[in-house]
PDB file of C-alpha atoms in Angstrom:
ATOM      1  CA  UNK W   1      28.388 121.353 269.143  1.00 65.00           C
ATOM      2  CA  UNK W   2      31.467 121.491 271.398  1.00 66.00           C
ATOM      3  CA  UNK W   3      32.619 118.218 272.973  1.00 66.00           C
ATOM      4  CA  UNK W   4      31.145 117.481 276.390  1.00 66.00           C
ATOM      5  CA  UNK W   5      33.475 118.011 279.312  1.00 64.00           C
ATOM      6  CA  UNK W   6      34.496 114.858 281.142  1.00 62.00           C
ATOM      7  CA  UNK W   7      33.676 115.151 284.812  1.00 69.00           C
ATOM      8  CA  UNK W   8      36.825 114.568 286.844  1.00 78.00           C
ATOM      9  CA  UNK W   9      36.399 112.363 289.893  1.00 80.00           C
ATOM     10  CA  UNK W  10      38.747 113.009 292.811  1.00 87.00           C
ATOM     11  CA  UNK W  11      41.334 110.318 293.559  1.00 90.00           C
ATOM     12  CA  UNK W  12      39.979 109.971 297.100  1.00 91.00           C
ATOM     13  CA  UNK W  13      36.518 109.252 295.675  1.00 90.00           C
ATOM     14  CA  UNK W  14      37.947 106.665 293.262  1.00 90.00           C
ATOM     15  CA  UNK W  15      39.674 104.920 296.183  1.00 93.00           C
ATOM     16  CA  UNK W  16      36.420 104.806 298.166  1.00 94.00           C
ATOM     17  CA  UNK W  17      34.483 103.546 295.133  1.00 93.00           C
ATOM     18  CA  UNK W  18      36.914 100.656 294.717  1.00 94.00           C
ATOM     19  CA  UNK W  19      36.377  99.805 298.398  1.00 96.00           C
ATOM     20  CA  UNK W  20      32.603  99.945 297.976  1.00 96.00           C
ATOM     21  CA  UNK W  21      32.887  97.588 295.007  1.00 96.00           C
ATOM     22  CA  UNK W  22      34.916  95.106 297.055  1.00 97.00           C
ATOM     23  CA  UNK W  23      32.254  95.201 299.808  1.00 97.00           C
ATOM     24  CA  UNK W  24      29.456  94.823 297.250  1.00 97.00           C
ATOM     25  CA  UNK W  25      31.159  91.767 295.747  1.00 97.00           C
ATOM     26  CA  UNK W  26      31.366  90.235 299.249  1.00 97.00           C
ATOM     27  CA  UNK W  27      27.656  90.982 299.787  1.00 97.00           C
ATOM     28  CA  UNK W  28      26.839  89.409 296.393  1.00 96.00           C
ATOM     29  CA  UNK W  29      28.722  86.231 297.310  1.00 97.00           C
ATOM     30  CA  UNK W  30      26.839  85.955 300.599  1.00 97.00           C
ATOM     31  CA  UNK W  31      23.500  86.442 298.828  1.00 97.00           C
ATOM     32  CA  UNK W  32      22.697  89.863 300.313  1.00 96.00           C
ATOM     33  CA  UNK W  33      20.274  91.664 297.975  1.00 95.00           C
ATOM     34  CA  UNK W  34      20.416  95.225 299.331  1.00 95.00           C
ATOM     35  CA  UNK W  35      22.807  97.378 301.334  1.00 95.00           C
ATOM     36  CA  UNK W  36      22.373 100.739 303.051  1.00 95.00           C
ATOM     37  CA  UNK W  37      24.685 103.717 302.774  1.00 94.00           C
ATOM     38  CA  UNK W  38      25.161 103.332 306.561  1.00 95.00           C
ATOM     39  CA  UNK W  39      26.468  99.799 306.127  1.00 96.00           C
ATOM     40  CA  UNK W  40      28.853 100.798 303.322  1.00 96.00           C
ATOM     41  CA  UNK W  41      30.020 103.764 305.420  1.00 96.00           C
ATOM     42  CA  UNK W  42      30.718 101.611 308.480  1.00 97.00           C
ATOM     43  CA  UNK W  43      32.698  99.107 306.409  1.00 95.00           C
ATOM     44  CA  UNK W  44      34.591 101.870 304.616  1.00 93.00           C
ATOM     45  CA  UNK W  45      35.293 104.075 307.635  1.00 95.00           C
ATOM     46  CA  UNK W  46      33.370 107.078 306.306  1.00 96.00           C
ATOM     47  CA  UNK W  47      29.918 108.628 306.674  1.00 97.00           C
ATOM     48  CA  UNK W  48      26.672 107.628 304.983  1.00 94.00           C
ATOM     49  CA  UNK W  49      26.469 111.153 303.528  1.00 95.00           C
ATOM     50  CA  UNK W  50      29.900 110.655 301.922  1.00 96.00           C
ATOM     51  CA  UNK W  51      28.805 107.298 300.463  1.00 95.00           C
ATOM     52  CA  UNK W  52      25.693 108.880 298.931  1.00 92.00           C
ATOM     53  CA  UNK W  53      27.745 111.770 297.542  1.00 92.00           C
ATOM     54  CA  UNK W  54      30.339 109.391 296.037  1.00 92.00           C
ATOM     55  CA  UNK W  55      27.680 107.238 294.392  1.00 90.00           C
ATOM     56  CA  UNK W  56      25.728 110.226 293.096  1.00 86.00           C
ATOM     57  CA  UNK W  57      28.626 110.886 290.692  1.00 75.00           C
ATOM     58  CA  UNK W  58      27.248 107.993 288.641  1.00 71.00           C
ATOM     59  CA  UNK W  59      23.538 108.715 288.808  1.00 70.00           C
ATOM     60  CA  UNK W  60      20.706 107.904 291.144  1.00 69.00           C
ATOM     61  CA  UNK W  61      20.670 104.372 292.518  1.00 69.00           C
ATOM     62  CA  UNK W  62      19.374 103.832 296.041  1.00 69.00           C
ATOM     63  CA  UNK W  63      15.804 103.892 297.232  1.00 70.00           C
ATOM     64  CA  UNK W  64      15.222 105.924 300.376  1.00 73.00           C
ATOM     65  CA  UNK W  65      14.565 103.573 303.270  1.00 73.00           C
ATOM     66  CA  UNK W  66      15.417 100.495 301.194  1.00 78.00           C
ATOM     67  CA  UNK W  67      19.069 100.982 300.298  1.00 87.00           C
ATOM     68  CA  UNK W  68      20.938  99.964 297.180  1.00 91.00           C
ATOM     69  CA  UNK W  69      20.408  96.847 295.084  1.00 92.00           C
ATOM     70  CA  UNK W  70      23.748  95.069 295.521  1.00 95.00           C
ATOM     71  CA  UNK W  71      24.088  93.477 292.030  1.00 94.00           C
ATOM     72  CA  UNK W  72      22.943  96.610 290.188  1.00 91.00           C
ATOM     73  CA  UNK W  73      25.264  98.946 292.089  1.00 92.00           C
ATOM     74  CA  UNK W  74      28.225  96.560 291.746  1.00 93.00           C
ATOM     75  CA  UNK W  75      27.683  96.403 287.989  1.00 92.00           C
ATOM     76  CA  UNK W  76      27.589 100.198 287.700  1.00 88.00           C
ATOM     77  CA  UNK W  77      30.815 100.575 289.701  1.00 89.00           C
ATOM     78  CA  UNK W  78      32.618  97.976 287.589  1.00 89.00           C
TER      79      UNK W  78
END
């Protein structure tokens, strides 16, 4: 079979993902277990829809109405 194409992630998305990771690491240190896309968006100066779109590049993480598990999401972004 032919090799699978590597999905290219836009530089702007990579920059936002590194910001999200920094925020998640701060949340981890403060003991926060979950975070919403709204909270990540506010911290990162973007929209919750953009956060969800950025994170969807890596699979399905959050639970509707509950948010994202901070340690799990941080590990995936690392």
